[in-house]
GROMACS .gro file of C-alpha atoms in nm:
model
  485
    1UNK     CA    1   0.000   0.000   0.000
    2UNK     CA    2   0.142   0.342  -0.096
    3UNK     CA    3   0.186   0.627   0.146
    4UNK     CA    4  -0.099   0.825  -0.010
    5UNK     CA    5  -0.336   0.534   0.035
    6UNK     CA    6  -0.243   0.495   0.401
    7UNK     CA    7  -0.281   0.855   0.513
    8UNK     CA    8  -0.602   1.032   0.409
    9UNK     CA    9  -0.817   1.200   0.667
   10UNK     CA   10  -0.941   1.204   1.020
   11UNK     CA   11  -1.265   1.124   1.190
   12UNK     CA   12  -1.365   1.486   1.158
   13UNK     CA   13  -1.299   1.474   0.786
   14UNK     CA   14  -1.529   1.179   0.751
   15UNK     CA   15  -1.802   1.346   0.954
   16UNK     CA   16  -1.797   1.652   0.732
   17UNK     CA   17  -1.768   1.462   0.406
   18UNK     CA   18  -2.050   1.224   0.478
   19UNK     CA   19  -2.286   1.458   0.659
   20UNK     CA   20  -2.246   1.790   0.483
   21UNK     CA   21  -2.398   1.775   0.137
   22UNK     CA   22  -2.427   2.140   0.043
   23UNK     CA   23  -2.134   2.285  -0.152
   24UNK     CA   24  -2.027   2.644  -0.109
   25UNK     CA   25  -2.183   2.844  -0.395
   26UNK     CA   26  -1.933   3.038  -0.603
   27UNK     CA   27  -1.960   3.235  -0.922
   28UNK     CA   28  -1.807   3.094  -1.239
   29UNK     CA   29  -1.709   3.278  -1.552
   30UNK     CA   30  -1.876   3.053  -1.806
   31UNK     CA   31  -1.692   3.222  -2.092
   32UNK     CA   32  -1.358   3.104  -1.959
   33UNK     CA   33  -1.438   2.778  -1.794
   34UNK     CA   34  -1.556   2.479  -1.989
   35UNK     CA   35  -1.861   2.339  -1.820
   36UNK     CA   36  -1.833   1.965  -1.755
   37UNK     CA   37  -2.096   1.740  -1.898
   38UNK     CA   38  -2.382   1.647  -1.671
   39UNK     CA   39  -2.321   1.310  -1.518
   40UNK     CA   40  -2.519   1.102  -1.280
   41UNK     CA   41  -2.418   1.196  -0.930
   42UNK     CA   42  -2.216   0.928  -0.759
   43UNK     CA   43  -2.133   0.910  -0.391
   44UNK     CA   44  -1.771   0.992  -0.315
   45UNK     CA   45  -1.553   0.690  -0.253
   46UNK     CA   46  -1.496   0.596   0.106
   47UNK     CA   47  -1.171   0.736   0.234
   48UNK     CA   48  -0.932   0.530   0.441
   49UNK     CA   49  -0.798   0.708   0.746
   50UNK     CA   50  -0.515   0.458   0.785
   51UNK     CA   51  -0.634   0.374   1.136
   52UNK     CA   52  -0.664   0.012   1.242
   53UNK     CA   53  -1.028   0.078   1.335
   54UNK     CA   54  -1.104   0.265   1.011
   55UNK     CA   55  -1.387   0.033   0.905
   56UNK     CA   56  -1.562   0.061   1.240
   57UNK     CA   57  -1.524   0.440   1.228
   58UNK     CA   58  -1.675   0.471   0.880
   59UNK     CA   59  -1.964   0.237   0.955
   60UNK     CA   60  -2.056   0.434   1.268
   61UNK     CA   61  -2.058   0.756   1.068
   62UNK     CA   62  -2.264   0.595   0.792
   63UNK     CA   63  -2.539   0.506   1.039
   64UNK     CA   64  -2.530   0.842   1.218
   65UNK     CA   65  -2.564   1.015   0.882
   66UNK     CA   66  -2.904   0.850   0.841
   67UNK     CA   67  -3.046   1.030   1.145
   68UNK     CA   68  -3.187   1.374   1.057
   69UNK     CA   69  -3.156   1.514   1.411
   70UNK     CA   70  -2.789   1.426   1.435
   71UNK     CA   71  -2.716   1.584   1.097
   72UNK     CA   72  -2.881   1.909   1.199
   73UNK     CA   73  -2.679   1.925   1.518
   74UNK     CA   74  -2.362   1.867   1.323
   75UNK     CA   75  -2.429   2.175   1.108
   76UNK     CA   76  -2.468   2.387   1.422
   77UNK     CA   77  -2.163   2.255   1.609
   78UNK     CA   78  -1.814   2.390   1.551
   79UNK     CA   79  -1.501   2.180   1.551
   80UNK     CA   80  -1.392   2.274   1.900
   81UNK     CA   81  -1.726   2.162   2.044
   82UNK     CA   82  -1.697   1.836   1.852
   83UNK     CA   83  -1.353   1.778   1.999
   84UNK     CA   84  -1.484   1.860   2.345
   85UNK     CA   85  -1.750   1.590   2.315
   86UNK     CA   86  -2.062   1.808   2.286
   87UNK     CA   87  -2.171   1.639   1.965
   88UNK     CA   88  -2.150   1.295   2.126
   89UNK     CA   89  -2.422   1.391   2.375
   90UNK     CA   90  -2.667   1.422   2.088
   91UNK     CA   91  -2.657   1.045   2.053
   92UNK     CA   92  -2.931   1.022   2.316
   93UNK     CA   93  -3.173   1.179   2.066
   94UNK     CA   94  -3.089   0.947   1.777
   95UNK     CA   95  -3.366   0.715   1.660
   96UNK     CA   96  -3.406   0.370   1.812
   97UNK     CA   97  -3.344   0.202   1.477
   98UNK     CA   98  -3.006   0.373   1.437
   99UNK     CA   99  -2.910   0.297   1.798
  100UNK     CA  100  -2.988  -0.071   1.744
  101UNK     CA  101  -2.762  -0.081   1.440
  102UNK     CA  102  -2.485   0.094   1.633
  103UNK     CA  103  -2.518  -0.164   1.912
  104UNK     CA  104  -2.467  -0.444   1.662
  105UNK     CA  105  -2.165  -0.266   1.512
  106UNK     CA  106  -2.002  -0.240   1.852
  107UNK     CA  107  -2.062  -0.607   1.931
  108UNK     CA  108  -1.901  -0.703   1.601
  109UNK     CA  109  -1.603  -0.477   1.670
  110UNK     CA  110  -1.550  -0.622   2.018
  111UNK     CA  111  -1.569  -0.970   1.870
  112UNK     CA  112  -1.311  -0.873   1.606
  113UNK     CA  113  -1.074  -0.739   1.870
  114UNK     CA  114  -1.107  -1.055   2.078
  115UNK     CA  115  -1.029  -1.262   1.770
  116UNK     CA  116  -0.718  -1.053   1.708
  117UNK     CA  117  -0.609  -1.096   2.070
  118UNK     CA  118  -0.657  -1.473   2.048
  119UNK     CA  119  -0.464  -1.490   1.720
  120UNK     CA  120  -0.178  -1.293   1.874
  121UNK     CA  121  -0.169  -1.529   2.172
  122UNK     CA  122  -0.157  -1.831   1.939
  123UNK     CA  123   0.130  -1.684   1.740
  124UNK     CA  124   0.326  -1.611   2.057
  125UNK     CA  125   0.279  -1.970   2.173
  126UNK     CA  126   0.035  -1.904   2.452
  127UNK     CA  127  -0.223  -2.167   2.362
  128UNK     CA  128  -0.234  -2.297   2.719
  129UNK     CA  129  -0.263  -1.953   2.876
  130UNK     CA  130  -0.591  -1.811   3.002
  131UNK     CA  131  -0.662  -1.490   2.809
  132UNK     CA  132  -0.800  -1.196   3.008
  133UNK     CA  133  -0.988  -1.022   2.726
  134UNK     CA  134  -1.114  -0.743   2.951
  135UNK     CA  135  -0.760  -0.645   3.048
  136UNK     CA  136  -0.631  -0.661   2.691
  137UNK     CA  137  -0.924  -0.462   2.554
  138UNK     CA  138  -0.811  -0.164   2.761
  139UNK     CA  139  -0.549  -0.086   2.498
  140UNK     CA  140  -0.826  -0.003   2.250
  141UNK     CA  141  -0.932   0.337   2.375
  142UNK     CA  142  -1.178   0.416   2.097
  143UNK     CA  143  -1.456   0.214   2.262
  144UNK     CA  144  -1.581   0.138   2.610
  145UNK     CA  145  -1.473  -0.222   2.666
  146UNK     CA  146  -1.662  -0.246   2.997
  147UNK     CA  147  -1.989  -0.243   2.805
  148UNK     CA  148  -1.941  -0.465   2.499
  149UNK     CA  149  -2.311  -0.487   2.411
  150UNK     CA  150  -2.450  -0.135   2.354
  151UNK     CA  151  -2.321   0.178   2.182
  152UNK     CA  152  -2.348   0.471   2.422
  153UNK     CA  153  -2.254   0.839   2.434
  154UNK     CA  154  -1.916   0.747   2.581
  155UNK     CA  155  -1.842   0.525   2.282
  156UNK     CA  156  -1.902   0.807   2.033
  157UNK     CA  157  -1.700   1.049   2.245
  158UNK     CA  158  -1.411   0.800   2.268
  159UNK     CA  159  -1.426   0.734   1.894
  160UNK     CA  160  -1.405   1.103   1.798
  161UNK     CA  161  -1.128   1.185   2.045
  162UNK     CA  162  -0.923   0.877   1.961
  163UNK     CA  163  -0.946   0.936   1.587
  164UNK     CA  164  -0.851   1.300   1.626
  165UNK     CA  165  -0.558   1.223   1.853
  166UNK     CA  166  -0.432   0.927   1.648
  167UNK     CA  167  -0.437   1.125   1.327
  168UNK     CA  168  -0.259   1.418   1.484
  169UNK     CA  169   0.026   1.179   1.569
  170UNK     CA  170   0.007   1.004   1.234
  171UNK     CA  171   0.237   1.249   1.057
  172UNK     CA  172   0.499   1.208   1.326
  173UNK     CA  173   0.484   0.829   1.305
  174UNK     CA  174   0.500   0.844   0.926
  175UNK     CA  175   0.813   1.059   0.935
  176UNK     CA  176   0.979   0.813   1.171
  177UNK     CA  177   0.895   0.523   0.942
  178UNK     CA  178   1.038   0.703   0.641
  179UNK     CA  179   1.352   0.793   0.836
  180UNK     CA  180   1.396   0.427   0.925
  181UNK     CA  181   1.345   0.333   0.559
  182UNK     CA  182   1.618   0.573   0.446
  183UNK     CA  183   1.865   0.460   0.712
  184UNK     CA  184   1.799   0.094   0.628
  185UNK     CA  185   1.863   0.162   0.261
  186UNK     CA  186   2.190   0.342   0.336
  187UNK     CA  187   2.298   0.069   0.581
  188UNK     CA  188   2.240  -0.204   0.324
  189UNK     CA  189   2.440  -0.010   0.066
  190UNK     CA  190   2.734   0.021   0.307
  191UNK     CA  191   2.717  -0.347   0.396
  192UNK     CA  192   2.718  -0.435   0.027
  193UNK     CA  193   3.033  -0.228  -0.026
  194UNK     CA  194   3.210  -0.432   0.242
  195UNK     CA  195   3.163  -0.748   0.035
  196UNK     CA  196   3.341  -0.600  -0.270
  197UNK     CA  197   3.708  -0.573  -0.350
  198UNK     CA  198   3.875  -0.235  -0.399
  199UNK     CA  199   3.799  -0.215  -0.768
  200UNK     CA  200   3.436  -0.322  -0.728
  201UNK     CA  201   3.387  -0.082  -0.437
  202UNK     CA  202   3.521   0.206  -0.644
  203UNK     CA  203   3.287   0.132  -0.934
  204UNK     CA  204   2.990   0.103  -0.700
  205UNK     CA  205   3.068   0.438  -0.537
  206UNK     CA  206   3.101   0.608  -0.875
  207UNK     CA  207   2.768   0.464  -0.987
  208UNK     CA  208   2.601   0.583  -0.666
  209UNK     CA  209   2.726   0.939  -0.710
  210UNK     CA  210   2.618   0.939  -1.073
  211UNK     CA  211   2.262   0.837  -0.978
  212UNK     CA  212   2.247   1.113  -0.716
  213UNK     CA  213   2.345   1.375  -0.972
  214UNK     CA  214   2.091   1.250  -1.225
  215UNK     CA  215   1.814   1.261  -0.965
  216UNK     CA  216   1.903   1.617  -0.861
  217UNK     CA  217   1.899   1.735  -1.222
  218UNK     CA  218   1.532   1.833  -1.262
  219UNK     CA  219   1.327   2.147  -1.338
  220UNK     CA  220   1.254   2.398  -1.067
  221UNK     CA  221   0.991   2.287  -0.819
  222UNK     CA  222   0.730   2.547  -0.728
  223UNK     CA  223   0.657   2.616  -0.364
  224UNK     CA  224   0.352   2.403  -0.266
  225UNK     CA  225   0.039   2.611  -0.223
  226UNK     CA  226   0.185   2.915  -0.402
  227UNK     CA  227   0.026   3.110  -0.685
  228UNK     CA  228   0.283   2.977  -0.934
  229UNK     CA  229   0.212   2.618  -0.831
  230UNK     CA  230  -0.166   2.658  -0.862
  231UNK     CA  231  -0.136   2.844  -1.192
  232UNK     CA  232   0.068   2.557  -1.335
  233UNK     CA  233  -0.209   2.312  -1.238
  234UNK     CA  234  -0.467   2.554  -1.381
  235UNK     CA  235  -0.285   2.560  -1.713
  236UNK     CA  236  -0.158   2.202  -1.756
  237UNK     CA  237  -0.422   1.998  -1.572
  238UNK     CA  238  -0.729   2.216  -1.628
  239UNK     CA  239  -0.631   2.348  -1.971
  240UNK     CA  240  -0.704   2.710  -1.882
  241UNK     CA  241  -0.519   3.034  -1.945
  242UNK     CA  242  -0.288   3.114  -1.649
  243UNK     CA  243  -0.367   3.485  -1.695
  244UNK     CA  244  -0.730   3.409  -1.607
  245UNK     CA  245  -0.648   3.230  -1.283
  246UNK     CA  246  -0.925   3.272  -1.024
  247UNK     CA  247  -0.888   3.125  -0.673
  248UNK     CA  248  -1.264   3.062  -0.630
  249UNK     CA  249  -1.292   2.883  -0.959
  250UNK     CA  250  -0.976   2.684  -0.887
  251UNK     CA  251  -1.119   2.574  -0.552
  252UNK     CA  252  -1.446   2.465  -0.714
  253UNK     CA  253  -1.272   2.269  -0.987
  254UNK     CA  254  -1.056   2.069  -0.745
  255UNK     CA  255  -1.310   2.014  -0.468
  256UNK     CA  256  -1.374   1.673  -0.618
  257UNK     CA  257  -1.653   1.566  -0.383
  258UNK     CA  258  -1.818   1.907  -0.377
  259UNK     CA  259  -1.839   1.935   0.001
  260UNK     CA  260  -1.689   2.286   0.017
  261UNK     CA  261  -1.358   2.172   0.169
  262UNK     CA  262  -1.016   2.060   0.056
  263UNK     CA  263  -0.932   1.745   0.246
  264UNK     CA  264  -0.584   1.600   0.260
  265UNK     CA  265  -0.638   1.368  -0.034
  266UNK     CA  266  -0.762   1.649  -0.256
  267UNK     CA  267  -0.465   1.863  -0.160
  268UNK     CA  268  -0.218   1.586  -0.239
  269UNK     CA  269  -0.365   1.553  -0.587
  270UNK     CA  270  -0.266   1.914  -0.657
  271UNK     CA  271   0.105   1.831  -0.621
  272UNK     CA  272   0.122   1.562  -0.890
  273UNK     CA  273   0.265   1.797  -1.154
  274UNK     CA  274   0.544   1.912  -0.923
  275UNK     CA  275   0.634   1.557  -0.830
  276UNK     CA  276   0.654   1.452  -1.194
  277UNK     CA  277   0.938   1.699  -1.233
  278UNK     CA  278   1.146   1.507  -0.978
  279UNK     CA  279   1.040   1.143  -1.000
  280UNK     CA  280   0.996   0.903  -1.288
  281UNK     CA  281   0.913   0.539  -1.208
  282UNK     CA  282   1.115   0.425  -1.510
  283UNK     CA  283   1.438   0.585  -1.384
  284UNK     CA  284   1.678   0.386  -1.171
  285UNK     CA  285   1.776   0.689  -0.966
  286UNK     CA  286   1.419   0.777  -0.859
  287UNK     CA  287   1.269   0.609  -0.552
  288UNK     CA  288   0.889   0.600  -0.550
  289UNK     CA  289   0.878   0.572  -0.171
  290UNK     CA  290   1.062   0.904  -0.158
  291UNK     CA  291   0.812   1.048  -0.405
  292UNK     CA  292   0.522   0.971  -0.172
  293UNK     CA  293   0.712   1.119   0.120
  294UNK     CA  294   0.767   1.434  -0.083
  295UNK     CA  295   0.397   1.450  -0.164
  296UNK     CA  296   0.304   1.427   0.202
  297UNK     CA  297   0.564   1.688   0.298
  298UNK     CA  298   0.397   1.926   0.054
  299UNK     CA  299   0.051   1.853   0.189
  300UNK     CA  300   0.168   1.891   0.547
  301UNK     CA  301   0.326   2.227   0.463
  302UNK     CA  302   0.008   2.363   0.303
  303UNK     CA  303  -0.207   2.242   0.591
  304UNK     CA  304   0.017   2.416   0.843
  305UNK     CA  305  -0.003   2.739   0.645
  306UNK     CA  306  -0.371   2.743   0.547
  307UNK     CA  307  -0.567   2.530   0.797
  308UNK     CA  308  -0.608   2.795   1.065
  309UNK     CA  309  -0.858   2.609   1.285
  310UNK     CA  310  -0.656   2.284   1.265
  311UNK     CA  311  -0.952   2.065   1.168
  312UNK     CA  312  -0.745   1.898   0.892
  313UNK     CA  313  -0.968   2.058   0.630
  314UNK     CA  314  -0.923   2.368   0.416
  315UNK     CA  315  -1.244   2.562   0.374
  316UNK     CA  316  -1.308   2.807   0.093
  317UNK     CA  317  -1.273   3.095   0.334
  318UNK     CA  318  -0.936   2.971   0.460
  319UNK     CA  319  -0.821   2.917   0.103
  320UNK     CA  320  -0.913   3.267  -0.012
  321UNK     CA  321  -0.742   3.424   0.289
  322UNK     CA  322  -0.424   3.231   0.212
  323UNK     CA  323  -0.419   3.353  -0.150
  324UNK     CA  324  -0.387   3.712  -0.025
  325UNK     CA  325  -0.072   3.652   0.179
  326UNK     CA  326   0.276   3.746   0.057
  327UNK     CA  327   0.383   3.384   0.091
  328UNK     CA  328   0.128   3.293  -0.175
  329UNK     CA  329   0.237   3.564  -0.417
  330UNK     CA  330   0.615   3.559  -0.359
  331UNK     CA  331   0.706   3.232  -0.193
  332UNK     CA  332   1.051   3.108  -0.101
  333UNK     CA  333   1.206   2.826  -0.301
  334UNK     CA  334   1.105   2.472  -0.203
  335UNK     CA  335   1.378   2.239  -0.083
  336UNK     CA  336   1.322   1.881  -0.192
  337UNK     CA  337   1.422   1.563  -0.008
  338UNK     CA  338   1.768   1.539  -0.165
  339UNK     CA  339   1.839   1.881  -0.016
  340UNK     CA  340   1.711   1.776   0.328
  341UNK     CA  341   1.854   1.451   0.456
  342UNK     CA  342   1.594   1.262   0.656
  343UNK     CA  343   1.835   1.170   0.938
  344UNK     CA  344   2.144   1.299   1.112
  345UNK     CA  345   2.480   1.125   1.148
  346UNK     CA  346   2.408   1.066   1.515
  347UNK     CA  347   2.074   0.902   1.433
  348UNK     CA  348   2.247   0.682   1.177
  349UNK     CA  349   2.509   0.575   1.432
  350UNK     CA  350   2.242   0.486   1.688
  351UNK     CA  351   2.044   0.300   1.422
  352UNK     CA  352   2.343   0.086   1.325
  353UNK     CA  353   2.419   0.014   1.691
  354UNK     CA  354   2.060  -0.096   1.733
  355UNK     CA  355   2.089  -0.323   1.428
  356UNK     CA  356   2.414  -0.470   1.563
  357UNK     CA  357   2.246  -0.541   1.897
  358UNK     CA  358   1.952  -0.703   1.722
  359UNK     CA  359   2.187  -0.919   1.518
  360UNK     CA  360   2.374  -1.022   1.833
  361UNK     CA  361   2.048  -1.112   2.007
  362UNK     CA  362   1.936  -1.314   1.709
  363UNK     CA  363   2.267  -1.498   1.694
  364UNK     CA  364   2.241  -1.577   2.066
  365UNK     CA  365   1.890  -1.709   2.019
  366UNK     CA  366   2.006  -1.915   1.724
  367UNK     CA  367   2.291  -2.057   1.934
  368UNK     CA  368   2.054  -2.143   2.218
  369UNK     CA  369   1.814  -2.310   1.979
  370UNK     CA  370   2.099  -2.510   1.826
  371UNK     CA  371   2.204  -2.630   2.172
  372UNK     CA  372   1.849  -2.731   2.248
  373UNK     CA  373   1.832  -2.915   1.917
  374UNK     CA  374   2.159  -3.099   1.987
  375UNK     CA  375   2.034  -3.199   2.333
  376UNK     CA  376   1.708  -3.326   2.189
  377UNK     CA  377   1.895  -3.526   1.927
  378UNK     CA  378   2.117  -3.678   2.199
  379UNK     CA  379   1.812  -3.772   2.404
  380UNK     CA  380   1.651  -3.918   2.094
  381UNK     CA  381   1.959  -4.132   2.030
  382UNK     CA  382   1.945  -4.260   2.388
  383UNK     CA  383   1.579  -4.346   2.349
  384UNK     CA  384   1.649  -4.524   2.022
  385UNK     CA  385   1.932  -4.722   2.188
  386UNK     CA  386   1.709  -4.820   2.478
  387UNK     CA  387   1.440  -4.920   2.235
  388UNK     CA  388   1.682  -5.147   2.046
  389UNK     CA  389   1.803  -5.307   2.370
  390UNK     CA  390   1.447  -5.368   2.483
  391UNK     CA  391   1.360  -5.523   2.150
  392UNK     CA  392   1.661  -5.751   2.168
  393UNK     CA  393   1.564  -5.861   2.520
  394UNK     CA  394   1.212  -5.942   2.404
  395UNK     CA  395   1.344  -6.142   2.110
  396UNK     CA  396   1.581  -6.334   2.341
  397UNK     CA  397   1.294  -6.427   2.573
  398UNK     CA  398   1.091  -6.548   2.277
  399UNK     CA  399   1.378  -6.772   2.162
  400UNK     CA  400   1.411  -6.920   2.511
  401UNK     CA  401   1.044  -7.007   2.512
  402UNK     CA  402   1.064  -7.184   2.179
  403UNK     CA  403   1.394  -7.371   2.257
  404UNK     CA  404   1.325  -7.471   2.622
  405UNK     CA  405   1.396  -7.851   2.696
  406UNK     CA  406   1.155  -8.036   2.924
  407UNK     CA  407   1.331  -8.161   3.248
  408UNK     CA  408   1.352  -8.544   3.303
  409UNK     CA  409   1.065  -8.686   3.510
  410UNK     CA  410   1.136  -8.754   3.877
  411UNK     CA  411   1.205  -9.124   3.952
  412UNK     CA  412   1.012  -9.276   4.248
  413UNK     CA  413   1.120  -9.624   4.370
  414UNK     CA  414   0.840  -9.815   4.540
  415UNK     CA  415   0.870 -10.154   4.714
  416UNK     CA  416   1.113 -10.396   4.557
  417UNK     CA  417   1.116 -10.215   4.222
  418UNK     CA  418   1.460 -10.151   4.085
  419UNK     CA  419   1.499  -9.806   3.931
  420UNK     CA  420   1.573  -9.813   3.566
  421UNK     CA  421   1.928  -9.712   3.495
  422UNK     CA  422   1.985  -9.406   3.282
  423UNK     CA  423   2.138  -9.445   2.951
  424UNK     CA  424   2.099  -9.761   2.745
  425UNK     CA  425   1.836 -10.000   2.879
  426UNK     CA  426   1.909 -10.381   2.885
  427UNK     CA  427   1.603 -10.591   2.969
  428UNK     CA  428   1.647 -10.894   3.193
  429UNK     CA  429   1.607 -11.246   3.049
  430UNK     CA  430   1.262 -11.396   3.077
  431UNK     CA  431   1.198 -11.563   3.411
  432UNK     CA  432   1.490 -11.391   3.587
  433UNK     CA  433   1.258 -11.172   3.789
  434UNK     CA  434   1.045 -11.469   3.903
  435UNK     CA  435   1.348 -11.668   4.003
  436UNK     CA  436   1.479 -11.385   4.214
  437UNK     CA  437   1.149 -11.353   4.388
  438UNK     CA  438   1.132 -11.730   4.471
  439UNK     CA  439   1.494 -11.757   4.588
  440UNK     CA  440   1.511 -11.738   4.969
  441UNK     CA  441   1.830 -11.541   4.968
  442UNK     CA  442   1.690 -11.288   4.730
  443UNK     CA  443   1.384 -11.244   4.949
  444UNK     CA  444   1.606 -11.174   5.243
  445UNK     CA  445   1.801 -10.924   5.041
  446UNK     CA  446   1.481 -10.755   4.931
  447UNK     CA  447   1.366 -10.740   5.291
  448UNK     CA  448   1.686 -10.569   5.389
  449UNK     CA  449   1.664 -10.328   5.097
  450UNK     CA  450   1.318 -10.221   5.207
  451UNK     CA  451   1.467 -10.115   5.539
  452UNK     CA  452   1.736  -9.900   5.377
  453UNK     CA  453   1.638  -9.544   5.277
  454UNK     CA  454   1.603  -9.494   4.909
  455UNK     CA  455   1.866  -9.225   4.900
  456UNK     CA  456   2.139  -9.454   5.046
  457UNK     CA  457   2.326  -9.746   4.891
  458UNK     CA  458   2.447 -10.061   5.073
  459UNK     CA  459   2.801 -10.097   4.952
  460UNK     CA  460   2.815 -10.454   5.097
  461UNK     CA  461   2.563 -10.577   4.845
  462UNK     CA  462   2.702 -10.656   4.506
  463UNK     CA  463   2.574 -10.447   4.227
  464UNK     CA  464   2.445 -10.597   3.912
  465UNK     CA  465   2.723 -10.453   3.713
  466UNK     CA  466   2.977 -10.611   3.958
  467UNK     CA  467   2.854 -10.964   3.900
  468UNK     CA  468   3.071 -11.183   3.679
  469UNK     CA  469   2.961 -11.216   3.320
  470UNK     CA  470   2.698 -11.478   3.266
  471UNK     CA  471   2.605 -11.498   3.629
  472UNK     CA  472   2.255 -11.392   3.566
  473UNK     CA  473   2.224 -11.637   3.281
  474UNK     CA  474   2.297 -11.943   3.500
  475UNK     CA  475   1.979 -12.092   3.646
  476UNK     CA  476   1.976 -12.147   4.017
  477UNK     CA  477   1.924 -12.518   4.102
  478UNK     CA  478   1.749 -12.605   4.422
  479UNK     CA  479   1.958 -12.822   4.652
  480UNK     CA  480   1.840 -13.188   4.650
  481UNK     CA  481   1.886 -13.431   4.941
  482UNK     CA  482   2.171 -13.673   4.914
  483UNK     CA  483   2.030 -14.007   4.814
  484UNK     CA  484   2.315 -14.187   4.974
  485UNK     CA  485   2.202 -14.068   5.303
   0.00000   0.00000   0.00000
């Protein structure tokens, strides 16, 4: 958005433009002025004050303009009384229908502000914070935040005073922004020179000086608001003879909305011819941001000289008085921006120190963030290592479950049973077990074995494996009586 689109008018300008419909009657010499063709009347375009609550301001004025009583009071109230809040008290006599619409406008505006506050909190990372909307709404002084539902006299009074005060400081803020723009541009040029070698730096300096000379080589610029400046517009823009210049006719021709006042936008349009002498958008040496600053400097100068009641409007009466002053007839020469540097050397030094501090703070933040990132990566590696170890332990347990060998069953020896030896099993010959049971000696041995604990072994008894080979295969013969006896 250009500078001229940002800065237009104040709340008072809007009130007059939208509520005053009658133009100041003046006499025209029809033999010297070409009458424009009759065209269907169109409402003037809405002007943007550049304030962050501009839409709310214009909508309030649009609704107030519909009330006949309020319009009549406006015509009978001077600017000082408006600034003092006397006009706001007339809101009590506005129709119920208009008041209802104003109530709805205020509710929508409060809702918009709360949305902006919430969005700001989200951006700053305060999603978990409890937002005190009532406390934050205090910063918006153009409405009564304690009553978010109805539009009252205090709301209109706040709106008028805030718009007036904000726009009075707007020029100062704009100059500071332009100063910062110029210092930033010069700082970047100096930093670029540091990156070049001696030969490249020399060429760049020569090119810079050449562009400065080309920009300064332009026709003479008339003093803004002077007779010569207006006559040039009269001749080149209006196509009229400069010898027939008439202040009243000039005012009528350039009061584009016909409200009987020159507002800031209409004044700025008068300086286009002078600016075209200095700036050309096709030239490398001409900066269009500087052109808009020059335009606003001219408008500010004329307002300071002509706007005697400081209402940010130039009435026909104020205009005619100004055309009779010596400054209008024999003005001093106008010094353009290249003749008036926007900043001092001291301001440039402080600006560069501020930039250096900002760069240092950013580097420190970047370093801290890098450390945090490295720490998070280290912790992530530890987690990944622990995860791998845990997975390996789980896999090992699964393998143990699948490869586990069943333990051998417990051997219980009951009665005369002989436990089966481990290893290779050799069955006894048929009948051996019966013979051992019928043999008296074996029975005695079995009886003794039953008295010995199972977990002990009688070393006096021969073991099966100690018997001579073939002993078990020889049948035991019962002893017969000697027949000789």
